[in-house]
Coordinates of C-alpha atoms in Angstrom, one line a residue:
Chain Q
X1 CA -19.4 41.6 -33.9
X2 CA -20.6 42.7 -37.4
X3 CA -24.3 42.8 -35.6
X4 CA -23.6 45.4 -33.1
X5 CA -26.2 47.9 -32.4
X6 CA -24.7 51.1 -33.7
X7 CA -25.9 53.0 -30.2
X8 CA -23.8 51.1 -28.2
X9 CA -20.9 51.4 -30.3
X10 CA -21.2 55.0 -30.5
X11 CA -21.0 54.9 -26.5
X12 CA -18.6 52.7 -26.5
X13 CA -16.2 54.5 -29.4
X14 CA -16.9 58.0 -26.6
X15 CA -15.6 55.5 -23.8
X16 CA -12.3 54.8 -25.6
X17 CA -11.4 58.1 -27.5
X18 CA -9.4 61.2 -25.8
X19 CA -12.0 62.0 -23.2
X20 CA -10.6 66.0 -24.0
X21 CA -12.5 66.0 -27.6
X22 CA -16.0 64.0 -26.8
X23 CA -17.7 66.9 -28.7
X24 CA -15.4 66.7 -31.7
X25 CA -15.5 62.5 -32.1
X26 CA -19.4 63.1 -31.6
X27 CA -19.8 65.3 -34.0
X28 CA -17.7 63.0 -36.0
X29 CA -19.8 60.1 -35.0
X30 CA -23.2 62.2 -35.8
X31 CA -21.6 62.3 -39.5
X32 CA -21.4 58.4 -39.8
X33 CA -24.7 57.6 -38.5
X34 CA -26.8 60.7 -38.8
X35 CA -29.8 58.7 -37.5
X36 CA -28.1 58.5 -33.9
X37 CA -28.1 62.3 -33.7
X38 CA -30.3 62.9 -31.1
X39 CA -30.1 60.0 -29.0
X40 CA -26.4 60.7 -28.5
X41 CA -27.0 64.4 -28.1
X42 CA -29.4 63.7 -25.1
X43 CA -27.2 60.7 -23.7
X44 CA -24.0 62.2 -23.6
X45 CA -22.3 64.6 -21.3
X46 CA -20.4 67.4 -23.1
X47 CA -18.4 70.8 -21.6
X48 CA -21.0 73.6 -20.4
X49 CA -21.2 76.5 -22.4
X50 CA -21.7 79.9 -20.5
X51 CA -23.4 82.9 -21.8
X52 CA -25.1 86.1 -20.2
X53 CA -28.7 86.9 -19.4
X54 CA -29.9 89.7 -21.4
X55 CA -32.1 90.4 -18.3
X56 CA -30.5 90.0 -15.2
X57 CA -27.2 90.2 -16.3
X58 CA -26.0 87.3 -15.0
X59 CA -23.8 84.5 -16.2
X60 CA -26.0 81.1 -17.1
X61 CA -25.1 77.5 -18.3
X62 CA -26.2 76.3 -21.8
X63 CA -27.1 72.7 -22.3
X64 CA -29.4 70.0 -24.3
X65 CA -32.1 70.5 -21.4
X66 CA -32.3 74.4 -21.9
X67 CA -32.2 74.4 -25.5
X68 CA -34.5 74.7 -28.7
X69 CA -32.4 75.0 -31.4
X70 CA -30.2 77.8 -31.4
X71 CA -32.1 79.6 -28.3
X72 CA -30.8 79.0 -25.3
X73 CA -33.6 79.9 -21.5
X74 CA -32.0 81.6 -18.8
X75 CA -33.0 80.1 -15.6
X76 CA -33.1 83.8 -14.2
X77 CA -35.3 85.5 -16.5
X78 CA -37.4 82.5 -18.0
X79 CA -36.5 84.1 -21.5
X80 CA -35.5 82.0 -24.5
X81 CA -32.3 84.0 -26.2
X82 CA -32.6 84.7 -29.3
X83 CA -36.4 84.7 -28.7
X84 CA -38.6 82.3 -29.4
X85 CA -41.6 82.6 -31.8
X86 CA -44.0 81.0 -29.4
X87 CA -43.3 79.0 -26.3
X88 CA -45.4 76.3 -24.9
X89 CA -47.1 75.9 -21.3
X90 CA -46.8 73.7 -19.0
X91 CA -43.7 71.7 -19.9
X92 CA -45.5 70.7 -23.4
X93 CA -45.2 72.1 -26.2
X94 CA -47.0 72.1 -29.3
X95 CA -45.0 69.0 -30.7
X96 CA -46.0 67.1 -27.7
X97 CA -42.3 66.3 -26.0
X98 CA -41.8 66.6 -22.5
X99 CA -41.2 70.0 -22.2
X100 CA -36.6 69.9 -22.1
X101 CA -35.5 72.2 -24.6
X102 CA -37.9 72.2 -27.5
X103 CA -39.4 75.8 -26.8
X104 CA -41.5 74.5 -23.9
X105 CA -40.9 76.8 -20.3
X106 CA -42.0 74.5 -16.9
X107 CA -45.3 75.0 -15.4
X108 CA -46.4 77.5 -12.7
X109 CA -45.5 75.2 -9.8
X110 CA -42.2 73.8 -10.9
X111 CA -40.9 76.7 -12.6
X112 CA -41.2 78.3 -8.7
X113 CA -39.3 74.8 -7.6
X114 CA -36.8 75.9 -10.7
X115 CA -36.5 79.6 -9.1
X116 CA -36.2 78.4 -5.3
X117 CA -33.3 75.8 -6.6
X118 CA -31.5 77.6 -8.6
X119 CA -31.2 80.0 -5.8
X120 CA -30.4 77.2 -3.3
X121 CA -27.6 76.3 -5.8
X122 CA -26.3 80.1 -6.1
X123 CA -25.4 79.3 -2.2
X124 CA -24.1 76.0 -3.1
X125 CA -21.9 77.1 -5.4
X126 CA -20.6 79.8 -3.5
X127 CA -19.7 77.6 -0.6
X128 CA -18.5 74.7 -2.3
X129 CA -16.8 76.6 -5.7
X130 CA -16.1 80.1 -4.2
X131 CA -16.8 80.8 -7.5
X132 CA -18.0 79.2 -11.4
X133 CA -21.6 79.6 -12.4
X134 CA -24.7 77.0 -11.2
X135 CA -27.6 77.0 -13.3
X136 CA -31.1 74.4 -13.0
X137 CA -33.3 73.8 -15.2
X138 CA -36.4 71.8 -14.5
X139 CA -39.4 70.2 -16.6
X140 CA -42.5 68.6 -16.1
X141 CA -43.2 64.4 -16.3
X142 CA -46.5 63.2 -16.8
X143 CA -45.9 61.7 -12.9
X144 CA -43.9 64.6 -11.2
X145 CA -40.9 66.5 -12.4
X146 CA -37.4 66.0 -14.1
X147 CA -34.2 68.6 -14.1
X148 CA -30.6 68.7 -14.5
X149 CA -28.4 70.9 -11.6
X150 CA -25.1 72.6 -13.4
X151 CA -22.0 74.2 -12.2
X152 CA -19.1 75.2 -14.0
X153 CA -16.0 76.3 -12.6
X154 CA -12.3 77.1 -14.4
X155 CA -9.2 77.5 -12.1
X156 CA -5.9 79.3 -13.4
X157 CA -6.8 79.5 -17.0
X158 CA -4.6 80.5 -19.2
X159 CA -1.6 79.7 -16.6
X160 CA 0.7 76.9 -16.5
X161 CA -1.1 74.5 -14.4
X162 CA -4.9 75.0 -15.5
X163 CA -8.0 72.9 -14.8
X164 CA -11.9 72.8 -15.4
X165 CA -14.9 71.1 -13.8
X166 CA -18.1 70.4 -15.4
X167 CA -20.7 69.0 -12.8
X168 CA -24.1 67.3 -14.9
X169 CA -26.7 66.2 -12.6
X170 CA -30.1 64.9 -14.1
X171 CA -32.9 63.6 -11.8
X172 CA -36.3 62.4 -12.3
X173 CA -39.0 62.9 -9.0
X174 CA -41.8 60.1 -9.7
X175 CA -44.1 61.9 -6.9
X176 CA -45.9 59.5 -4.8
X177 CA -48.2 61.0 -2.6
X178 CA -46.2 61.6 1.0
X179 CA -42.5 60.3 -0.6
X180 CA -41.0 60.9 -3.8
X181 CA -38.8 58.4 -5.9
X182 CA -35.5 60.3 -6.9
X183 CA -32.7 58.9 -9.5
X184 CA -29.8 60.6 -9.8
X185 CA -27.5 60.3 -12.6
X186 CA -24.4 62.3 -12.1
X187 CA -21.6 63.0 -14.3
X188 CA -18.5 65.4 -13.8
X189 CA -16.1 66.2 -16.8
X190 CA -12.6 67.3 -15.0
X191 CA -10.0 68.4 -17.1
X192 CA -6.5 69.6 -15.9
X193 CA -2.9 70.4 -17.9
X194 CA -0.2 71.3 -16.7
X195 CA 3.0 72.3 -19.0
X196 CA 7.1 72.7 -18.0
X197 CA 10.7 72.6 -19.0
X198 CA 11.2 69.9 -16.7
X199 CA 7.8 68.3 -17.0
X200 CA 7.1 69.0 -20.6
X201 CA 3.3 68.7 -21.8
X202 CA 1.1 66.7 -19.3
X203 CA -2.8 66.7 -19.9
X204 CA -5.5 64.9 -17.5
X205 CA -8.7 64.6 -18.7
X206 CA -11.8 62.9 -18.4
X207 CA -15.1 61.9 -17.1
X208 CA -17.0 60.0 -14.5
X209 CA -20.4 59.0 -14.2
X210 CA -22.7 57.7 -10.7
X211 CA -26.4 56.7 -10.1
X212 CA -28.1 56.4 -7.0
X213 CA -31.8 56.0 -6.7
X214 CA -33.7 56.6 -3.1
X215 CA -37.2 57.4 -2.1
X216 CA -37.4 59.8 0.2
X217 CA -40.7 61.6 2.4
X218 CA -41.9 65.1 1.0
X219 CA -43.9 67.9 3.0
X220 CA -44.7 70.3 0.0
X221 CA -42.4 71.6 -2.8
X222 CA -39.8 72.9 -0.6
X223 CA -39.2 69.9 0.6
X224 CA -37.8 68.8 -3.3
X225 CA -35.5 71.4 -3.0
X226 CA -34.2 70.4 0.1
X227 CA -34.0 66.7 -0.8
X228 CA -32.6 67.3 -4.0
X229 CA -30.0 69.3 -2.4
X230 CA -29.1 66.6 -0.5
X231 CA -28.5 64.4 -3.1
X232 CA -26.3 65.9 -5.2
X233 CA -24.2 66.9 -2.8
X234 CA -23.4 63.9 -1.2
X235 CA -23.0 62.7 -4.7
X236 CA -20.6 65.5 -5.4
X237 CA -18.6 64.6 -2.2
X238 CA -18.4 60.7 -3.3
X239 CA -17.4 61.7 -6.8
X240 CA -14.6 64.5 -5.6
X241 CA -13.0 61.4 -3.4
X242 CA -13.4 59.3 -6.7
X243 CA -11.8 61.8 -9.4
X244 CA -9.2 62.3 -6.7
X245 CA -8.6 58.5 -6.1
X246 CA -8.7 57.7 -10.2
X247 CA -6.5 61.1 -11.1
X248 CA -3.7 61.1 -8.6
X249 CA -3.8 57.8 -7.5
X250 CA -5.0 55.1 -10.3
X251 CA -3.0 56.7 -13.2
X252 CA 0.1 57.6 -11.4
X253 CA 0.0 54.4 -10.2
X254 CA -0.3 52.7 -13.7
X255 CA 2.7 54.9 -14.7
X256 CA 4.6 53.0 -12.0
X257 CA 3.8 49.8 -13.4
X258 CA 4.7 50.8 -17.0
X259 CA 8.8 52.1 -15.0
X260 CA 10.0 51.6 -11.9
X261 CA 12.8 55.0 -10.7
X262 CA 14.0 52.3 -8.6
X263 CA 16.1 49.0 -10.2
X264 CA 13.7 46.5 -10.6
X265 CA 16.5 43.6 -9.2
X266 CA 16.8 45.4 -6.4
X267 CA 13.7 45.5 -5.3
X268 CA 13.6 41.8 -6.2
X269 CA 16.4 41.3 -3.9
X270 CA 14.6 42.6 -1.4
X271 CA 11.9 41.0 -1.5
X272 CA 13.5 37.8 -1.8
X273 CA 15.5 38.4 1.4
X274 CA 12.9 39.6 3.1
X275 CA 11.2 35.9 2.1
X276 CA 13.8 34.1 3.8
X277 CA 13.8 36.4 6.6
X278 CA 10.3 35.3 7.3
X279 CA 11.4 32.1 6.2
X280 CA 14.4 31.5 9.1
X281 CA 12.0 32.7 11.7
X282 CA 9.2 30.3 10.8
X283 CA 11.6 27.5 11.5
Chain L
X1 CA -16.7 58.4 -48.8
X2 CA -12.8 59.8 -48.2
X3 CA -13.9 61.5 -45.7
X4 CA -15.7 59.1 -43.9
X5 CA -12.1 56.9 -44.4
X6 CA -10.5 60.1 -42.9
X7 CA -12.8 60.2 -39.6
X8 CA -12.8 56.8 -39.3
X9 CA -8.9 57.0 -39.1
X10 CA -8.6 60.0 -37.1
X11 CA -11.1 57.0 -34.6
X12 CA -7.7 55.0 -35.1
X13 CA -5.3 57.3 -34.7
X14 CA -6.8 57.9 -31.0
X15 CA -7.1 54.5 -30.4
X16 CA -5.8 53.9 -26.6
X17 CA -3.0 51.5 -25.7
X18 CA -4.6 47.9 -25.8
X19 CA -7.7 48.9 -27.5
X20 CA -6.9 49.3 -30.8
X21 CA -9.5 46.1 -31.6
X22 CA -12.0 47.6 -29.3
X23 CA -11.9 50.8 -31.6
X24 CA -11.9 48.8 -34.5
X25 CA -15.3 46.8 -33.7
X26 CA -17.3 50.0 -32.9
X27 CA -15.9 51.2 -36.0
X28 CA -17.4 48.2 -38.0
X29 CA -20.6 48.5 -36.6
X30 CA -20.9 52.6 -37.6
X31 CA -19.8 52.2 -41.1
X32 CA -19.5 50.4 -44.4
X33 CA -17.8 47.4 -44.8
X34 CA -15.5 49.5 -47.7
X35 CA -14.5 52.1 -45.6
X36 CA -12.8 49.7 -42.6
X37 CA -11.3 47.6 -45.8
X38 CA -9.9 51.1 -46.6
X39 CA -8.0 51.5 -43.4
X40 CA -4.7 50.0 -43.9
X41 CA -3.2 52.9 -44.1
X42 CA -4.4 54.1 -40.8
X43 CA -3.7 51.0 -39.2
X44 CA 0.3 51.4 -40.3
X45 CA 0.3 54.6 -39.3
X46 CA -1.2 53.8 -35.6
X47 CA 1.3 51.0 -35.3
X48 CA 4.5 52.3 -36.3
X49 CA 3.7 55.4 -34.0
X50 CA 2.7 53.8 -30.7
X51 CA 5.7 51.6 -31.3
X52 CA 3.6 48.7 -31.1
X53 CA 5.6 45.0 -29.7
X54 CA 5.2 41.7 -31.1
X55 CA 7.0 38.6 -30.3
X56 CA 7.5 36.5 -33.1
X57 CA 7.2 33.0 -33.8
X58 CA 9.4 30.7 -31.2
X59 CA 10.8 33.7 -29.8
X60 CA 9.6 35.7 -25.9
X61 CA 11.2 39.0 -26.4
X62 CA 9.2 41.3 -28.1
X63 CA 10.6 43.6 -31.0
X64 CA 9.3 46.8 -32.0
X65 CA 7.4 48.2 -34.9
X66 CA 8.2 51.7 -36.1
X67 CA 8.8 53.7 -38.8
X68 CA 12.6 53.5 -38.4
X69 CA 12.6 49.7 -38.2
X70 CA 10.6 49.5 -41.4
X71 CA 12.9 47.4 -44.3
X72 CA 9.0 48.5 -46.8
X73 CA 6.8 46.1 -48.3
X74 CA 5.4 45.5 -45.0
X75 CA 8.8 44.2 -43.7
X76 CA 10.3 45.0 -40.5
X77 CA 14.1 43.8 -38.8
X78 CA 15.3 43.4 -35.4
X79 CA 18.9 44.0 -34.9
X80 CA 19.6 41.9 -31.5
X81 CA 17.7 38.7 -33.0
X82 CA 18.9 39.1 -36.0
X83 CA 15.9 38.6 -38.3
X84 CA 12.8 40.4 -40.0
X85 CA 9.5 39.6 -40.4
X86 CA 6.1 40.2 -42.0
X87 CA 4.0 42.4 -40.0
X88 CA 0.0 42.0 -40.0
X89 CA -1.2 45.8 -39.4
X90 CA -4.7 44.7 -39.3
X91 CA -3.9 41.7 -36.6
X92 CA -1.0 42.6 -35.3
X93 CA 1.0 39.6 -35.9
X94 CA 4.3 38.4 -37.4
X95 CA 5.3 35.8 -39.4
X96 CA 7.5 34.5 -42.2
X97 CA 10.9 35.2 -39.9
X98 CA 14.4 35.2 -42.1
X99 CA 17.7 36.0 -40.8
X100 CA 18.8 39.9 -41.1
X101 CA 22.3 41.0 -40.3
X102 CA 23.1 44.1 -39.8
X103 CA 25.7 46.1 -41.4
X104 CA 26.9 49.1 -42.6
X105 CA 29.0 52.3 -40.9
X106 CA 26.8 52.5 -37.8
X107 CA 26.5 48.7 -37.2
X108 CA 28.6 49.0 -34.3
X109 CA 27.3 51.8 -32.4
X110 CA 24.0 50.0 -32.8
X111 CA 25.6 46.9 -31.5
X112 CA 27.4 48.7 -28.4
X113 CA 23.9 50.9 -27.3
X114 CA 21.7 47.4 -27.5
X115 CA 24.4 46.0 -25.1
X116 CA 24.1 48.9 -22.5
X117 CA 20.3 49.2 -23.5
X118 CA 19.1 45.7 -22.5
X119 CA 20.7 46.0 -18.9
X120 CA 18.7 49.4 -18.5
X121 CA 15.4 48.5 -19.6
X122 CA 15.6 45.5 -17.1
X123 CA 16.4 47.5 -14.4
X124 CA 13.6 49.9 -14.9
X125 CA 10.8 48.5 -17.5
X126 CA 8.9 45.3 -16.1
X127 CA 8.0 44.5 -19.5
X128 CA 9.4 46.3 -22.3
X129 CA 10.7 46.0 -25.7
X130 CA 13.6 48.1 -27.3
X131 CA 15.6 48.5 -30.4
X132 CA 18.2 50.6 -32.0
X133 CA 18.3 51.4 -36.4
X134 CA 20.6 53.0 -38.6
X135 CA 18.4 55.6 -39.8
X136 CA 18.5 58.3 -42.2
X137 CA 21.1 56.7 -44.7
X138 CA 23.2 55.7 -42.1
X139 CA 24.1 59.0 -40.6
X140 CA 21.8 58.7 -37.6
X141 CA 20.9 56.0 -34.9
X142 CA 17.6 56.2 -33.5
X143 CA 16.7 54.3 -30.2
X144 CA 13.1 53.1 -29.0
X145 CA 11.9 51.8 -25.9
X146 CA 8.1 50.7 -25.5
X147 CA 6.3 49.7 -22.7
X148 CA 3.2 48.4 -22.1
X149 CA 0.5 47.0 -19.7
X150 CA -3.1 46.4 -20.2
X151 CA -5.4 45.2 -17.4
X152 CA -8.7 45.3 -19.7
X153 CA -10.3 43.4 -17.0
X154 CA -9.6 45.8 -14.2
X155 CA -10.7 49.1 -17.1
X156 CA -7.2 50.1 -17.9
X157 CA -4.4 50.6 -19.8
X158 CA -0.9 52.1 -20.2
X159 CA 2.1 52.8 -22.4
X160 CA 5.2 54.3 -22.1
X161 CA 7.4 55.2 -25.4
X162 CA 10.4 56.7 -25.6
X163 CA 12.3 57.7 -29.3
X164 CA 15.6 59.0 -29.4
X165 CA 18.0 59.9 -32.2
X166 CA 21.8 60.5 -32.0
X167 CA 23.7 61.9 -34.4
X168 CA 27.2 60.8 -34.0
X169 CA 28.6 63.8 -36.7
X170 CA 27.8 66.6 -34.0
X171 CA 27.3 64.2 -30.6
X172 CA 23.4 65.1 -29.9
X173 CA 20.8 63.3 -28.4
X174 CA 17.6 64.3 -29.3
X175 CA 14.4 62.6 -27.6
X176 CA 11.0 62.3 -26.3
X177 CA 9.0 60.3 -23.6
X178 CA 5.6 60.0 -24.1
X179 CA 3.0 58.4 -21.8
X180 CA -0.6 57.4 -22.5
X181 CA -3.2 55.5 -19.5
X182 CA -6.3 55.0 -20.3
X183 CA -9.1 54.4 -17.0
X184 CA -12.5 53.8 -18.1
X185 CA -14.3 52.2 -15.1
X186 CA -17.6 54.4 -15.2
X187 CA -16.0 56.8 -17.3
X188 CA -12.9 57.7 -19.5
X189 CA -9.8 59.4 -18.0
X190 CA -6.8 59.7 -20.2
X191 CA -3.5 60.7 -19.2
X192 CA -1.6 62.1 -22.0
X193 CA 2.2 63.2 -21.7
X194 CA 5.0 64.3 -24.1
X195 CA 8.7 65.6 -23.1
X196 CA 11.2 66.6 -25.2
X197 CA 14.8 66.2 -24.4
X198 CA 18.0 67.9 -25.8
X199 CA 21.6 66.6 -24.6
X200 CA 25.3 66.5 -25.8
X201 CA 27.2 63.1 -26.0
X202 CA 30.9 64.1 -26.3
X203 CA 31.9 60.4 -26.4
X204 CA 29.1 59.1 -28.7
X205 CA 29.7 55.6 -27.4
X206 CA 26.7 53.2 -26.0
X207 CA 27.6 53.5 -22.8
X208 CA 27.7 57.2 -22.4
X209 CA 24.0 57.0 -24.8
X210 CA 22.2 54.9 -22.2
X211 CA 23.8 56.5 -19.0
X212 CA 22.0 59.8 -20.8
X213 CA 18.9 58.3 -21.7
X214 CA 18.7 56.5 -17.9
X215 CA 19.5 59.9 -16.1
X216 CA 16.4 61.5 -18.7
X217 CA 14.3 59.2 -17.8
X218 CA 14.5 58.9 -14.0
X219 CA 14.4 63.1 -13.7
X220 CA 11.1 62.7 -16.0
X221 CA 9.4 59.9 -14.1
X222 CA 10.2 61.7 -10.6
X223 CA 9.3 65.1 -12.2
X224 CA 6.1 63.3 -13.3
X225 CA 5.2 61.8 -10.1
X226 CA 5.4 65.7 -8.9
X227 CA 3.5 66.8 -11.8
X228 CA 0.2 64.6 -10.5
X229 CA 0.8 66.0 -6.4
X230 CA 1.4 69.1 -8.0
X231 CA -2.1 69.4 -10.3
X232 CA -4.1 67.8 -6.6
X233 CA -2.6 70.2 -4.9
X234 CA -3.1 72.9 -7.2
X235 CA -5.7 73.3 -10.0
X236 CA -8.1 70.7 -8.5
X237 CA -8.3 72.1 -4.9
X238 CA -8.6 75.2 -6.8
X239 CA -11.9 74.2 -8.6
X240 CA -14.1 72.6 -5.7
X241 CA -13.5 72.6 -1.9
X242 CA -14.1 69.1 -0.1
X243 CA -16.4 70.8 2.5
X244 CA -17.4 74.4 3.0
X245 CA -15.0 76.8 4.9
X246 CA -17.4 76.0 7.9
X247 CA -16.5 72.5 7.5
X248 CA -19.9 71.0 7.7
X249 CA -22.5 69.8 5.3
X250 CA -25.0 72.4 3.6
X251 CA -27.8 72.9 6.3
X252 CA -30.5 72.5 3.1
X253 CA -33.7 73.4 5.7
X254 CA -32.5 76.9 6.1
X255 CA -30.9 77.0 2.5
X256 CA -33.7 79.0 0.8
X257 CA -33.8 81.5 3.7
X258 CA -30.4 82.7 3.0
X259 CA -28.8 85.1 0.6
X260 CA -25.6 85.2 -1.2
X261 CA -22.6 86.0 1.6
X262 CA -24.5 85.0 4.7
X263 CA -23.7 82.1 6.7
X264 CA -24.6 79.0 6.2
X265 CA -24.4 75.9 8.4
X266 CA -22.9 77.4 11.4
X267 CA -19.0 79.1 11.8
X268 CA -18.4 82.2 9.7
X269 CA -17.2 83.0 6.4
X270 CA -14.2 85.1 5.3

């Protein structure tokens, strides 16, 4: 016990503690073991932050991927805000990382892939969300291409019955000549309340993560958007039937085991004359 | 180092039903040895407030830890067996049982709601534990039910605590439920509740008490149950649709061709 590795702990600690204040029992964490600081800042999921292109205007999502320390790059403009000093090419920057956050913009041909999906997205999110924001960001690997595919939406806030959903998609494309190796990790941070005379305070929260890896043929660079597309969305459909199952289904159910409405020796009654029911006719 | 001892509690304080050793191990392997031998404070504190059980030696019916229950010195009492006991905070366990009688001016009414109590928790708690304590110099009567069940092998874990006080001078019953589930198959989804009751006891017996406390509690649970159909039905449809109005799949080929507000996949939009 005493030998644990303190990375595993610190994802374990995240598992256990109210899933509604990750950020604040990370930071807390970050405080204990200052070394674990940016390991756990690039491994775990936390709510999106949303701020507004100086440039176009529009409404983009802030995460680890997009940022260098306190600058934030707008997938609509390709502008680091507040600006950078001096940005890197091609996904590398002068430190040598792989070109997430850390000053460095993608290179010519996946920062069009970045442009054409985050306008694919746009439509996604219109269709799917009827509203939220979608932002992608992409970099470059030494063998293809990495990203991360966000959308953010908040329904009824600041009413009685609010919620918020925080979709995190990273993928890696290992490029391999005609097909392309795709993994998928997917999480979605879901948080709902609801408050009452009669129900009092009741808070939902949490978080759920998937991975799915698949090869899959490519015909030029459109084809990644289209494939990509593709997989989150089916992900996003499994994951909606999952939240849906473990929200409304797993925990109510768990509340049912903790009370029963109905008297517990009555039901027992039941079932035991049901029992000899089946009993008599088996005779 | 205090305030590592404070966020290191605060990890406590949250632990989730069940899990309270889980929390405990990661905790050991972020910090120094001195600051988890510094949490017996914390540990008190996280067991008198989730009303944690314990059966004790030779005994199957758990008994309750809480404040209220507390005799100090790390001593607790149980009124329907009769005894106290040393409580471990760190371990959870008790030992070195001795008899404890109850008296006093509210001995009675403690004595009448523990006779109507035990027949409700039956009825409506599969596995429970419950207790009622003079409290407040004997002026007051405070009433606990806990109940818990952990399935760590199947990722989760739930508890259901209810406190109420009576005050037999002015015939209120003052109360809250609170439920906490823990899932955390692939994830972490908590389930947090708290609902505070008010109600008026004209004939301050035991039986009247528990008929209140039963009626509470089955309007809560159903109201509850409503609360979950009503946040599906409600804020979560309200945040992402299962399919697109059109009711198919994105048609991703012709995605990129399209524009904001034109359609996509077929039927039309709006």
């Amino acid at each position: 016990m005493a030998t644990a590795d303190p990375f595993d702990a610190a994802l374990d600690l995240l598992r256990r503690l109210n899933p509604k204040h990750t950020t604040s029992h990370l930071n807390s964490i970050i405080s204990l073991a200052p070394d674990l600081t940016e390991d756990l800042l690039s491994s775990v999921d936390q709510p999106l932050g949303v701020r507004g292109c100086r440039q176009s205007g529009r409404d983009y999502l802030l995460c680890d991927y997009n940022r260098d320390g306190d600058s934030y790059r707008s997938p609509w403009s390709n502008e680091f805000d507040p600006p950078l000093d001096e940005a890197g090419l091609g996904g590398v920057s002068g430190a040598g990382n792989d070109g997430a956050g850390e000053g460095a913009v993608p290179s010519e041909r996946v920062r069009k892939m970045e442009i054409k999906a985050n306008e694919a997205f746009d439509v996604y999110r219109d269709l799917y969300y009827e509203g939220g924001v979608s932002s992608v960001y992409f970099w470059n690997l030494d063998d293809g291409f990495a990203g991360v595919v966000l959308l953010k939406k908040l329904s009824n806030p600041g009413s009685t019955s609010e919620g918020v959903w925080d979709s995190i998609h990273v993928f890696e494309a290992i490029e391999r000549g005609r097909s392309t190796q795709y993994k998928l990790t997917s999480t979605v941070i879901l948080n709902l309340s609801s408050s009452g005379t009669a129900l009092g305070e009741m808070d939902l929260s949490g978080n759920m993560t998937r991975q799915i890896e698949q090869e899959l043929p490519v015909d030029g660079d459109e084809s990644h958007i289209i494939n990509i597309g593709r997989l989150v969305e089916d992900m996003e459909l499994k994951m909606r039937n999952l939240l849906q199952e473990v929200y409304f289904g797993k925990a109510k159910d768990v509340v049912g085991d903790l009370r029963s409405v109905g008297s517990l020796s009555e039901a027992g009654r039941d079932r035991e004359a049901q029992r000899e029911i089946i009993g008599s006719m088996r005779r | 180092m205090s305030s590592e001892v404070e966020t290191v509690s605060a990890f406590v304080e949250g632990a989730p039903p069940g899990e309270l050793a889980d929390v405990i191990a990661d905790i050991k392997a972020l910090s120094s040895p001195d600051v988890v031998s510094s949490l017996g404070p914390a540990f008190q504190k996280y067991n008198e407030e989730q009303f944690i059980t314990v059966k004790l030696p030779e005994s199957s019916q758990p008994v309750i830890i809480s404040s209220h229950s507390s005799l100090g010195g790390g001593r607790y009492y149980d009124v329907e067996s009769s005894s106290s006991f040393t409580f471990d905070h760190s371990n959870q366990k008790a030992s070195g049982v001795q008899s404890y009688v109850l008296e006093g001016a509210q001995s009675d009414l403690v004595k009448s709601i523990l006779k109507s109590l035990g027949p409700y928790v039956k009825e409506h708690f599969p596995n429970a534990a419950y207790g009622a304590y003079p409290i407040e110099n004997d002026t007051k009567v405070a009433i606990i039910i806990a109940s818990n069940k952990y399935s760590p092998n199947n990722f989760w874990n739930g508890r259901w605590r209810s406190l109420y006080i009576f005050d037999p001078s002015s015939g209120t019953l003052e109360g809250s439920i609170k439920v906490d589930v823990h899932y955390y198959e692939d994830g972490n989804v908590r389930l947090l509740t708290n609902r505070p009751s008010t109600a008026s006891i004209p004939s301050g017996t035991g039986v009247g008490i528990v008929k209140e406390i039963s009626t509470t509690e089955n309007k809560y649970q159903t109201e509850l149950n409503k609360g979950f159909a009503d946040l599906s039905e409600g804020a979560f449809k309200g945040l992402r649709r299962q399919l697109p109005v059109t009711r198919q799949k994105i048609e991703w080929e012709k995605v990129t061709s399209y524009r904001l507000g034109q359609d996509i996949g077929g039927g039309s939009r709006r």
